[in-house]
Short mmCIF file of C-alpha atoms in Angstrom, two decimals:
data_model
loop_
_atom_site.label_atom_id
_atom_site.label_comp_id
_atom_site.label_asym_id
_atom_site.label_seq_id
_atom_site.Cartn_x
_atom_site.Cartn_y
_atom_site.Cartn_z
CA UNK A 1 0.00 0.00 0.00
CA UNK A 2 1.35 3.75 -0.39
CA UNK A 3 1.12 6.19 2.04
CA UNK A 4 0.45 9.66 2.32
CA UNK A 5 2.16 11.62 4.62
CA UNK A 6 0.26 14.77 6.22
CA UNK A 7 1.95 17.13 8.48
CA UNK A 8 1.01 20.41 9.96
CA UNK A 9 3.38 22.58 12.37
CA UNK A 10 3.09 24.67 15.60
CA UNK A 11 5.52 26.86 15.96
CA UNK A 12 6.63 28.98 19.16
CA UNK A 13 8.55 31.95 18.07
CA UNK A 14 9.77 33.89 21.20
CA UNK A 15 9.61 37.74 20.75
CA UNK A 16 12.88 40.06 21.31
CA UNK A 17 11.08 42.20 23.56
CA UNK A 18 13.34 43.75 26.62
CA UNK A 19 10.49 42.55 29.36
CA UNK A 20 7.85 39.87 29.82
CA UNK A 21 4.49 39.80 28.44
CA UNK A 22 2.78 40.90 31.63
CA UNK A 23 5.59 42.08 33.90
CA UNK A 24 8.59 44.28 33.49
CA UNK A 25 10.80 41.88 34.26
CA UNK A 26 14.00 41.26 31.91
CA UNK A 27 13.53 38.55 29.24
CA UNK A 28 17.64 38.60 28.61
CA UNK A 29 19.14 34.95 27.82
CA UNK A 30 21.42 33.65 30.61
CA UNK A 31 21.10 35.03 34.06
CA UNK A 32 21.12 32.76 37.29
CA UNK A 33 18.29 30.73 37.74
CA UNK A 34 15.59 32.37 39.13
CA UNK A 35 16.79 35.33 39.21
CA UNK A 36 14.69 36.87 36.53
CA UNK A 37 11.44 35.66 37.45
CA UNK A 38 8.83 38.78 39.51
CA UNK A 39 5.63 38.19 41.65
CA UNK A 40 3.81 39.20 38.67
CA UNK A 41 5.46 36.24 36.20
CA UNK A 42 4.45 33.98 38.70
CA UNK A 43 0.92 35.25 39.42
CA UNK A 44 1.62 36.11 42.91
CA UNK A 45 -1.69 36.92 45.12
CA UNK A 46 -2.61 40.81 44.98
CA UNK A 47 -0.57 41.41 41.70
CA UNK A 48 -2.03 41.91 37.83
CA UNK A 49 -0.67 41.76 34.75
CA UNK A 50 -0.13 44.72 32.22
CA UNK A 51 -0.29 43.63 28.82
CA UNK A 52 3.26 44.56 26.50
CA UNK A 53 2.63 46.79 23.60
CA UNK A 54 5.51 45.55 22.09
CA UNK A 55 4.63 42.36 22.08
CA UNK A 56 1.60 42.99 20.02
CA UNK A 57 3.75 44.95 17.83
CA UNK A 58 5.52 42.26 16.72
CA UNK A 59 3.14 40.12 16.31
CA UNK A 60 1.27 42.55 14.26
CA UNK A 61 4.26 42.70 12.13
CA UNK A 62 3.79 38.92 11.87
CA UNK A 63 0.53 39.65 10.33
CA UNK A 64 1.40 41.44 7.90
CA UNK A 65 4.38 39.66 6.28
CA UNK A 66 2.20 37.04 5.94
CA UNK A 67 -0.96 39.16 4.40
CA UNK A 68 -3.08 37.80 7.59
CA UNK A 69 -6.25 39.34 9.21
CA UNK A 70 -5.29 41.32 12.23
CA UNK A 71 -7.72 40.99 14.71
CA UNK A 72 -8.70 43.84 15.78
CA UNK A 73 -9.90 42.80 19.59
CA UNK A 74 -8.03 39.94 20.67
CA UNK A 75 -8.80 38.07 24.58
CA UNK A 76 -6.01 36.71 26.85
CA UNK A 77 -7.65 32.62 28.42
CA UNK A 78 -6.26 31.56 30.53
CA UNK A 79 -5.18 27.50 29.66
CA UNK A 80 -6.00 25.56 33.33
CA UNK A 81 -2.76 23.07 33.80
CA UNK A 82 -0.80 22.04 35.85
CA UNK A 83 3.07 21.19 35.44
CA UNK A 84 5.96 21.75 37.70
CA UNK A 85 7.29 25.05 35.48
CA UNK A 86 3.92 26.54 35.73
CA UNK A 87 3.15 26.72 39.37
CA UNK A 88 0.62 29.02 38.96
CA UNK A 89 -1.32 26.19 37.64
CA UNK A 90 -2.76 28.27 34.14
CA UNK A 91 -1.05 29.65 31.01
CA UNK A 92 -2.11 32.52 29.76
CA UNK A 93 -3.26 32.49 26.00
CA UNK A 94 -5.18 33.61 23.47
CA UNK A 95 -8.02 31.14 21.66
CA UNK A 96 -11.00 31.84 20.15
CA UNK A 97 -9.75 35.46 19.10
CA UNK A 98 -6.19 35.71 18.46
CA UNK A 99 -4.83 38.78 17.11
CA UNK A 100 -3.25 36.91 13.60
CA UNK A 101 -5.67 35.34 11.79
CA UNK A 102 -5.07 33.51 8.75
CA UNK A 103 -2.52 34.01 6.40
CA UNK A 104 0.05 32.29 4.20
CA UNK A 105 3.73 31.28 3.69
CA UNK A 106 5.36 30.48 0.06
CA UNK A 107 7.88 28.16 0.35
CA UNK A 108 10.19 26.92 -2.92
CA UNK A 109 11.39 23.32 -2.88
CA UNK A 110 14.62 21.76 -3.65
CA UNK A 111 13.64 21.06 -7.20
CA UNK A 112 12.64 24.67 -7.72
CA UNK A 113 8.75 24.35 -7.37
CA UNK A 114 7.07 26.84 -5.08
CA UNK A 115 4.34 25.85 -2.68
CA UNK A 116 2.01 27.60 -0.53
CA UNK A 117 1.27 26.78 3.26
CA UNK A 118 -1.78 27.98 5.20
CA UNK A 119 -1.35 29.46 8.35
CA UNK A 120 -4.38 28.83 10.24
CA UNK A 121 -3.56 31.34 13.19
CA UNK A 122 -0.68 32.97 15.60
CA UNK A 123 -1.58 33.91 18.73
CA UNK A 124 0.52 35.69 21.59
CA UNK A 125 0.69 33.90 24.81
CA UNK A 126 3.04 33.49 27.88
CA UNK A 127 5.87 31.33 28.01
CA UNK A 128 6.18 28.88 31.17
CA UNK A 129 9.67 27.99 33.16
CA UNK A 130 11.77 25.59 32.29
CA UNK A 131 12.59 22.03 34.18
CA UNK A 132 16.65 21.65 35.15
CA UNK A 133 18.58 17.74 35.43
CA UNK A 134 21.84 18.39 34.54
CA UNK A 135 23.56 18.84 38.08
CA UNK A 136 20.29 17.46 40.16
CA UNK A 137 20.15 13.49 41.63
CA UNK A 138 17.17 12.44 42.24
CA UNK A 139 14.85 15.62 41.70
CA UNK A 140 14.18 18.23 39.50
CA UNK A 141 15.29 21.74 39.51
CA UNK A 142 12.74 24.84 37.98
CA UNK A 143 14.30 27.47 36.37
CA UNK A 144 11.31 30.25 36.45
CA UNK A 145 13.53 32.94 34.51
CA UNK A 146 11.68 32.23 31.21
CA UNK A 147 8.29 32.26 32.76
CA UNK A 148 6.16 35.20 31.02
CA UNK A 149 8.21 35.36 28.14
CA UNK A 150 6.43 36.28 25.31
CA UNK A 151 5.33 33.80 22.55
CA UNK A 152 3.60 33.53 19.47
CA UNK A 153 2.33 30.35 18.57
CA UNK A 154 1.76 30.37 14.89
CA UNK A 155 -0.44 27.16 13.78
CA UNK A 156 -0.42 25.74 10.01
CA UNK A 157 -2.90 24.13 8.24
CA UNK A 158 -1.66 20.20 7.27
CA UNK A 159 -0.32 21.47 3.83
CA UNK A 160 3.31 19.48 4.33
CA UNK A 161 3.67 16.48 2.22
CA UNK A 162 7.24 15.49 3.41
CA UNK A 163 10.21 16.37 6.15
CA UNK A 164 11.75 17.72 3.01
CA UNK A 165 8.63 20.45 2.64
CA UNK A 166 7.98 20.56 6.48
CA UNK A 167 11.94 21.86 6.69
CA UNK A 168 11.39 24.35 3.76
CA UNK A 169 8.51 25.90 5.98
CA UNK A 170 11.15 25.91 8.83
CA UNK A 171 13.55 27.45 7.47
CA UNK A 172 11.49 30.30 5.25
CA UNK A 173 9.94 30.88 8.74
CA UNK A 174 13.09 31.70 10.50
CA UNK A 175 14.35 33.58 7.90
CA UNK A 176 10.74 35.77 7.79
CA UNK A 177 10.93 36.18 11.59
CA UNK A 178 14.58 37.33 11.68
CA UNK A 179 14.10 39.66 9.14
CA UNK A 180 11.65 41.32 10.82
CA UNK A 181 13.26 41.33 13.89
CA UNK A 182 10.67 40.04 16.00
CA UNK A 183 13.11 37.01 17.38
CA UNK A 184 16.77 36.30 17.10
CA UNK A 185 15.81 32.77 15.88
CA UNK A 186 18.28 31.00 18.29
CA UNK A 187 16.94 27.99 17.94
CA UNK A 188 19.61 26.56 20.29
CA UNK A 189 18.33 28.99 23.00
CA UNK A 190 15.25 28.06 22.55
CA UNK A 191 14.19 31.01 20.86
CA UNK A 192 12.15 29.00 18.33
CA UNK A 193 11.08 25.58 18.59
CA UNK A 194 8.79 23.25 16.43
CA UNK A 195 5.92 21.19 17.72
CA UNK A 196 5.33 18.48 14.57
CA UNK A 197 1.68 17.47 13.90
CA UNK A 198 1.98 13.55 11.86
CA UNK A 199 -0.41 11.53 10.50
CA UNK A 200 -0.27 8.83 7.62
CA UNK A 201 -3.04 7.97 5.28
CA UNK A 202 -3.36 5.30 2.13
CA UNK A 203 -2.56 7.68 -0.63
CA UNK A 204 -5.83 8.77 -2.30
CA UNK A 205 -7.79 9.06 1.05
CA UNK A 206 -9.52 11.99 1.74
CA UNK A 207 -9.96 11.53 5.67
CA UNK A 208 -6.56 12.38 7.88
CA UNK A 209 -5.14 9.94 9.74
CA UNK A 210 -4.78 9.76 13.44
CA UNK A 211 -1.67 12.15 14.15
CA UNK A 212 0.64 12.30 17.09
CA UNK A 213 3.02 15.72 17.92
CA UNK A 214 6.50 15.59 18.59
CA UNK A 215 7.09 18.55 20.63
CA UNK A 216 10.07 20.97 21.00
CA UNK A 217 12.82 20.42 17.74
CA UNK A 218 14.90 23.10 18.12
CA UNK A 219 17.00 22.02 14.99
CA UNK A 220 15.94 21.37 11.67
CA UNK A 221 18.10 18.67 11.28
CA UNK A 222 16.22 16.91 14.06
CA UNK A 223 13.03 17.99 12.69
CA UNK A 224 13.76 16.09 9.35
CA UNK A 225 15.19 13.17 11.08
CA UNK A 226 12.21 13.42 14.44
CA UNK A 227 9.53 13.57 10.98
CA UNK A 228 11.18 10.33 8.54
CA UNK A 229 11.49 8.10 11.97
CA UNK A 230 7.81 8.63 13.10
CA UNK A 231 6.21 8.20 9.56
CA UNK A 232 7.79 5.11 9.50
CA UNK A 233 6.83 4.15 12.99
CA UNK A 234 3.37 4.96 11.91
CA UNK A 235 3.13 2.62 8.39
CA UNK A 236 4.92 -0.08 10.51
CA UNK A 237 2.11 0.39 13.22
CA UNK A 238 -1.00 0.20 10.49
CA UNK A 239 1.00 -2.05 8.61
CA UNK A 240 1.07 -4.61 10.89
CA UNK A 241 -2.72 -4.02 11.67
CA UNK A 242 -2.20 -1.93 15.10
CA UNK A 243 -3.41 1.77 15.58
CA UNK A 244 -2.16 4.82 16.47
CA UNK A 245 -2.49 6.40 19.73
CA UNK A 246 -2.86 10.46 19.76
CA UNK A 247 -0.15 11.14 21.75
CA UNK A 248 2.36 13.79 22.61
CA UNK A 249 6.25 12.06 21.62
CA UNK A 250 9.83 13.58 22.58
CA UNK A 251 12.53 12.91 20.12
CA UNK A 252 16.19 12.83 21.76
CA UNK A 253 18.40 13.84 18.77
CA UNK A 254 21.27 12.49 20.25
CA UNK A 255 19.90 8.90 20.30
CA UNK A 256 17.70 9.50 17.12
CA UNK A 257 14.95 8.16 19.15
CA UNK A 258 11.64 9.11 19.96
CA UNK A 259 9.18 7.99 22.97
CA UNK A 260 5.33 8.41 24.32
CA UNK A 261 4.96 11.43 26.71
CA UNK A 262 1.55 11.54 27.18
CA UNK A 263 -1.90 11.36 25.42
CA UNK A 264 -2.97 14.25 23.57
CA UNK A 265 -4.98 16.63 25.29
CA UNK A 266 -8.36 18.64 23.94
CA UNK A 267 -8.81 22.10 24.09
CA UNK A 268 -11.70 21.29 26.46
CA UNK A 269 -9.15 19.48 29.08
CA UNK A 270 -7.72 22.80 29.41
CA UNK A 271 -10.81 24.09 30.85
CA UNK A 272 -10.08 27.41 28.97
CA UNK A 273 -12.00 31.00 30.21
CA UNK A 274 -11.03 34.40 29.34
CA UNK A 275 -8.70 35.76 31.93
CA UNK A 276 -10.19 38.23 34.30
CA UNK A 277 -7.76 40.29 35.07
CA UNK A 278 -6.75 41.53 31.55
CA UNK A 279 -9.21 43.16 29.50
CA UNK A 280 -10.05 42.66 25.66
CA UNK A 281 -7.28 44.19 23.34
CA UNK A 282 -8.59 46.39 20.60
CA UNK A 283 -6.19 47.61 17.38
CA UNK A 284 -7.35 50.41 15.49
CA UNK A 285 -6.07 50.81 11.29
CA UNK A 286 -3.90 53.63 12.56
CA UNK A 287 -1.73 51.27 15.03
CA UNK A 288 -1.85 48.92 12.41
CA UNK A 289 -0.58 51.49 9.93
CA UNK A 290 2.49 52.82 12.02
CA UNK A 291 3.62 49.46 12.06
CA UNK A 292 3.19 49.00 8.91
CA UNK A 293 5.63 51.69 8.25
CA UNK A 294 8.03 50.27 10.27
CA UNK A 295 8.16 46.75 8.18
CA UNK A 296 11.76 46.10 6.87
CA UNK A 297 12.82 44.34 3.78
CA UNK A 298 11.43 40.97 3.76
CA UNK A 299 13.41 37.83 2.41
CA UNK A 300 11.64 37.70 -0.79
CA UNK A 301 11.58 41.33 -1.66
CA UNK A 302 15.64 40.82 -0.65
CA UNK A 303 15.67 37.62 -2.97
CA UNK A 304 14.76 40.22 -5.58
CA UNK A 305 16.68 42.95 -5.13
CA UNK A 306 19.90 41.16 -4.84
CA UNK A 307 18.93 39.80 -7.89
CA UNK A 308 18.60 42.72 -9.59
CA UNK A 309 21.82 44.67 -7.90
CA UNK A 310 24.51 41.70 -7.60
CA UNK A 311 23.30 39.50 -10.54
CA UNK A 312 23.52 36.46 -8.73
CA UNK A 313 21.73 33.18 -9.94
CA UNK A 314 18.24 32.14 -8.19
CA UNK A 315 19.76 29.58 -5.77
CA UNK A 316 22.68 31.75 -4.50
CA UNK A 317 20.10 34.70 -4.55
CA UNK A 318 17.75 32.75 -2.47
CA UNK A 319 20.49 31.59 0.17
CA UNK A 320 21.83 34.62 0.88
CA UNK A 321 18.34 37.09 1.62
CA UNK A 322 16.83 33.26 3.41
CA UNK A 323 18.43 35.03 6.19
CA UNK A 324 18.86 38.38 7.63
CA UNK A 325 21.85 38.13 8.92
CA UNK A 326 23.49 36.06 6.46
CA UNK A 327 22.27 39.08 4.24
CA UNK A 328 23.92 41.71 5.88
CA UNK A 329 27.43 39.93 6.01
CA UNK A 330 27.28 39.42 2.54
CA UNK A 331 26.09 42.72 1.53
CA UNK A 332 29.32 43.73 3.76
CA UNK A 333 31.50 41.71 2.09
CA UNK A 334 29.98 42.51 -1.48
CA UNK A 335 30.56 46.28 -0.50
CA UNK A 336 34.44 45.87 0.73
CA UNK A 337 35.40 43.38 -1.71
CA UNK A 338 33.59 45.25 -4.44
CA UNK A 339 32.88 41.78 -6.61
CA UNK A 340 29.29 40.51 -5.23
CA UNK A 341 29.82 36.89 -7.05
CA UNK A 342 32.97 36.17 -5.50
CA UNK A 343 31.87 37.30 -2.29
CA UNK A 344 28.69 34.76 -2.56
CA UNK A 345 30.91 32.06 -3.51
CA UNK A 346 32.71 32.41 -0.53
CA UNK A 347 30.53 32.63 1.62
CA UNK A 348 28.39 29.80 0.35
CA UNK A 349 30.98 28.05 -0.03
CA UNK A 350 34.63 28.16 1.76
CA UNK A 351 32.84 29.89 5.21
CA UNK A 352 29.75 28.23 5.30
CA UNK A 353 31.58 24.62 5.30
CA UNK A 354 34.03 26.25 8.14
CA UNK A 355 30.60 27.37 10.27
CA UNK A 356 28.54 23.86 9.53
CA UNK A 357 31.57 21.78 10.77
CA UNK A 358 31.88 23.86 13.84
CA UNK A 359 28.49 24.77 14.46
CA UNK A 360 28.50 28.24 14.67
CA UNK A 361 26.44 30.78 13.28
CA UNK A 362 27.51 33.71 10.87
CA UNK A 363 27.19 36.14 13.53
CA UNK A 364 29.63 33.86 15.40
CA UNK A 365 32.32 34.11 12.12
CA UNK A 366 35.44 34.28 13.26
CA UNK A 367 36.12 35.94 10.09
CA UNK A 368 34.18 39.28 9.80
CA UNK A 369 33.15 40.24 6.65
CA UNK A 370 34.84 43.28 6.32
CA UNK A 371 38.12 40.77 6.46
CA UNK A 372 36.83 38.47 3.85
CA UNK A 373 36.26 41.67 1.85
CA UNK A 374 39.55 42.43 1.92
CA UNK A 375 40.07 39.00 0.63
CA UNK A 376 38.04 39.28 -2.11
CA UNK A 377 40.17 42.41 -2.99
CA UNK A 378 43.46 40.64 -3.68
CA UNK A 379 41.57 37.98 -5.25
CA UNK A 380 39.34 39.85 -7.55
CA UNK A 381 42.81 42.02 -8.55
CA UNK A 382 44.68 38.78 -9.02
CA UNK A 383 47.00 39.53 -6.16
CA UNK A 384 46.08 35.66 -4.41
CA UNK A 385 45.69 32.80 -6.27
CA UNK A 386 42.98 30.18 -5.30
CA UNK A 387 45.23 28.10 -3.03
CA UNK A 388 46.72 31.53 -2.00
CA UNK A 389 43.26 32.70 -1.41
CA UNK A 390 42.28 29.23 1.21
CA UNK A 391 46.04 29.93 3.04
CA UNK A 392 45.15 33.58 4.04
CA UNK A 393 41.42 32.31 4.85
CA UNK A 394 42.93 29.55 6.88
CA UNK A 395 44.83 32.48 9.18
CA UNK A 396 42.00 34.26 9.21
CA UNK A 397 39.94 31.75 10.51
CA UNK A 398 42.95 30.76 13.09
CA UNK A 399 42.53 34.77 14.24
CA UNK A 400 45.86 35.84 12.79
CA UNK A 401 44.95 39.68 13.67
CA UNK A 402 47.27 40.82 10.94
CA UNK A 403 45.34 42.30 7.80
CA UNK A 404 45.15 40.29 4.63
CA UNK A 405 47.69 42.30 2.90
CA UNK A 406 50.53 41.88 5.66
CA UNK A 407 49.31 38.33 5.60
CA UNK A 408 50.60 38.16 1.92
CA UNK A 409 53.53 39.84 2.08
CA UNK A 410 54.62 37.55 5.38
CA UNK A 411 53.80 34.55 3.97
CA UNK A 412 54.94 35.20 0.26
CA UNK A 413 51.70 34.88 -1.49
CA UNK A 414 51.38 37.51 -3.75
CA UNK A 415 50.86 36.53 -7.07
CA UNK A 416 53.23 36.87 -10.28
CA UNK A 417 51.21 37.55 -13.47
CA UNK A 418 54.43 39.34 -15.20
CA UNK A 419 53.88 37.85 -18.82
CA UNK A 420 57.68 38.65 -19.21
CA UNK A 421 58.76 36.74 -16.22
CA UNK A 422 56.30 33.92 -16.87
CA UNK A 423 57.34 33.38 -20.55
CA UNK A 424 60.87 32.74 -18.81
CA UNK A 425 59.60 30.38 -16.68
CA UNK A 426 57.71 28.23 -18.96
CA UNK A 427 60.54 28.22 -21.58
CA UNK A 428 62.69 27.06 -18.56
CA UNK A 429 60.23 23.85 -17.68
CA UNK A 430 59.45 23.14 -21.13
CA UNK A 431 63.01 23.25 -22.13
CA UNK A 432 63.21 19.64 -19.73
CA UNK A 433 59.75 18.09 -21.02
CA UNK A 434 60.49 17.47 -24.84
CA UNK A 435 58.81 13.63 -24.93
CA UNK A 436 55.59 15.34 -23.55
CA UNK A 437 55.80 18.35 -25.65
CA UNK A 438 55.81 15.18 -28.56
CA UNK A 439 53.34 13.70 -26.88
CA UNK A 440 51.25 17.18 -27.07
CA UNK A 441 51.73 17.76 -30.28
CA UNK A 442 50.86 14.40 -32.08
CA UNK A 443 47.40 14.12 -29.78
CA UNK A 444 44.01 15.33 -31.50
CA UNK A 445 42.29 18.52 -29.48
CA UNK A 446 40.35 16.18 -26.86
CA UNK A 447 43.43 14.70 -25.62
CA UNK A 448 45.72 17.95 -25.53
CA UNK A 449 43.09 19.66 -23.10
CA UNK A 450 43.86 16.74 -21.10
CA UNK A 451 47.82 17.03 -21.39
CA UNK A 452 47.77 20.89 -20.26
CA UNK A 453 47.40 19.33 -16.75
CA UNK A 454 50.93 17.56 -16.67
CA UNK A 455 52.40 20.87 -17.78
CA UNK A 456 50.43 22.77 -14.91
CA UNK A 457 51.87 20.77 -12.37
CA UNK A 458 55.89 21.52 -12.90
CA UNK A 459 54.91 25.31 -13.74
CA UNK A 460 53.06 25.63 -10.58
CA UNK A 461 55.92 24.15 -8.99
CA UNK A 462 58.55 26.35 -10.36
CA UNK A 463 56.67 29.27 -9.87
CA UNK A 464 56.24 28.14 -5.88
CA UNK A 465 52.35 28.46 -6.43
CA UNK A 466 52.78 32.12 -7.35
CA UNK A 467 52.30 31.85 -11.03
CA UNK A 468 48.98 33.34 -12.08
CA UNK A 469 47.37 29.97 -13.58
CA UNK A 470 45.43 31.64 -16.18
CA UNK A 471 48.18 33.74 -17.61
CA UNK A 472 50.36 30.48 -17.06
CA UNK A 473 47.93 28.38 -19.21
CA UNK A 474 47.92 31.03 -22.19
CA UNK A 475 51.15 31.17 -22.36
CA UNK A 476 51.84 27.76 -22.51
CA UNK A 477 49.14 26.88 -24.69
CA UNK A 478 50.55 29.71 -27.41
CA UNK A 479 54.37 28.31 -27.10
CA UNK A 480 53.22 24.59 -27.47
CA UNK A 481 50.37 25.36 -30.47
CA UNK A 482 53.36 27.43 -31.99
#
């Protein structure tokens, strides 16, 4: 039997505002445990909360990017549970009228085919604490510093077909919500993190399967691995005649494994009410118009324009505005280096390699782009070869504080492309390779491109990797077609 595989997303995208939702309290990363956590946060008796106008700001923003409905009134619920990093026993939410309604994201696939995913809703809510076990025996520890943080939980409709498309979403959404500024998208922080709604179906059903939600991937990598191991826990399940259980699953990355948590509550277990001490929240146009003012250049309107200042092809195009920082480094290094091309091959290519295998982000480089600018320069004014180039990068990279011209000159780099000088050198090599000058000479035009090599090799050499290959290869090709 084939399957189809159906798979919507909730999403919790934490907002870079200074203070909590409801409290004035600091929402900065790292602090002491506990230390960052007010009467307020933790719905102390004899305190209320005071709703964030930046928070519905952003989320406004939100809205727009993805041409949603803002609601214009919006109500805080509160969500009745109980966990141990929400002592207060309730989470504050929004539910039946959220202030982003529905909207869309395009998202282009690997094989160049765009597709569009529903977004049913984002709400804003309040973030709970966070359980500790590193360091504890036996017990627990509760870390209330991120309770009150604000959220929003945007909601898809099942449009995903695949990990492959359900990772596309991912990572257009990141780049949409960094753009904007509305989170710093540390996913390792926590700063976004991807519940994954699953269900399988016999291909050609109409009626969705029973799906299960693995909760919190904070990487996509573990989102496309969390996504290919349950679908095929699920076909192995209905294949062998068993059926799934709505359930809540954790995936441990490290293990590649994933395992029950609990059974999937309905909004009615939450025993939701509107919360009484926070009244409705009503938007008129002309808040909704002074942020609108404020919207910056979104990835696709940045997809566009680099394409039209930098000529760069589609892919490299769409890699580089995918993300706003990314963008800005490479607009930095386009503008030092004053050759856009190069500097997106580089960057796509020699730094992005260095940040995978170390797992660092670009804002992490330890190569700023104004230094790989001033790479580019030597290697757009043939200064640096190519293996010249990946020795100064290497230094770079290693935090060799000199600048990339001292770095040259130290390390003897600098490239000849004398045609004078060359034409000595060549004569000199070629003077001690007459059977493969023969060789050259008798072979048909196929073969000779292949022969060039064997003269490359001793030329480099002699040269001591200076020799400017393509003034190398000219010359040599006009003294042995002489």
């Amino acid at each position: 039997m084939q399957w189809e595989v159906v798979i919507g997303l909730e999403i919790h995208v934490q907002l870079a505002t200074k203070t909590k939702i409801f409290s004035g309290t600091s929402t900065a990363y790292g602090a002491d445990a506990n230390t960052q956590a007010s009467a307020v946060d933790l719905a102390m008796p004899g305190t209320l909360p005071v709703a964030n106008e930046q928070a519905f700001r952003f989320a406004t923003m939100f809205g727009l990017a993805i041409d949603a409905d803002i609601g214009r009134r919006s109500v805080f619920e509160r969500k009745n549970y109980f966990y141990p990093d929400l002592p207060k026993g309730y989470q504050t939410t929004q539910l039946a009228e959220p202030i982003v309604g529905a909207g869309h994201v395009d998202i282009q696939l690997e094989d160049g085919t765009e597709k569009r995913v529903r977004i049913h809703h984002a709400h804003l809510e309040e973030d709970a604490g966070k359980s500790l076990h590193e360091g504890y025996h036996g017990v627990t520890g509760i870390d209330l510093n991120r309770a009150g943080t604000p959220l929003i939980e945007i909601v898809t409709e099942p449009d995903m077909r695949s990990a492959e498309e359900a990772v596309a979403f991912a990572r257009q959404l990141h780049g949409l919500v960094t753009s904007l500024g509305i989170c710093d998208g540390d996913m390792s922080q926590g700063s976004l993190r991807f519940d994954v709604n699953i269900s399988v179906r016999p291909e050609g059903e109409e009626k969705l399967g029973t799906r299960t939600e693995t909760k919190n991937l904070n990487s996509f990598r573990f989102m496309e691995a969390a996504i290919h191991q349950e679908v095929e826990r699920q076909i192995d399940v209905l294949t062998d005649g068993g059926t799934i259980v709505q359930e809540t699953r954790l995936y441990n990355g490290d293990r590649n494994e994933s395992r029950s948590m609990r059974t999937k509550e309905e909004a009615n277990d939450y025993r939701y009410f509107p919360c009484p001490d926070l009244l409705p929240v009503v938007i008129d146009d002309d808040f909704i118009e002074q942020v609108r003012l404020t919207m910056p250049e979104l990835p696709d309107a940045k997809k566009a324009r680099f394409l039209a200042d930098y000529t760069l092809t589609e892919y490299d195009a769409g890699l580089l505005s995918a993300n706003a920082r990314t963008a800005e480094y490479f607009e930095a290094t386009a503008k030092t280096g004053g050759d856009a091309k190069l500097a997106a091959n580089w960057i796509l290519g020699e730094l992005s390699a260095r940040l995978n295998a170390e797992d660092l982000s670009i804002t992490d480089s330890p190569v700023s782009a104004d230094r790989l600018g001033a790479l580019i320069q030597r290697i757009a004014d043939n200064t640096l070869s190519s293996s010249g180039a990946k020795k100064v990068f290497d230094l770079l990279w290693n935090n060799d504080e000199a600048d990339v011209d001292s770095i040259i000159t130290r390390e003897g780099l600098k490239q000849v492309s004398d045609t004078g000088e060359l034409e000595k050198l060549v004569d000199n090599v070629l003077a001690d390779m007459p059977e493969q000058i023969a060789q050259y000479r008798d072979a048909d035009e196929k073969k000779r491109k292949k022969l060039m090599g064997g003269f490359m090799g001793p030329l480099m050499k002699a040269s001591k990797g200076q020799g400017n290959p393509k003034v190398l290869t000219d010359i040599l090709k006009k003294k042995l077609d002489a």
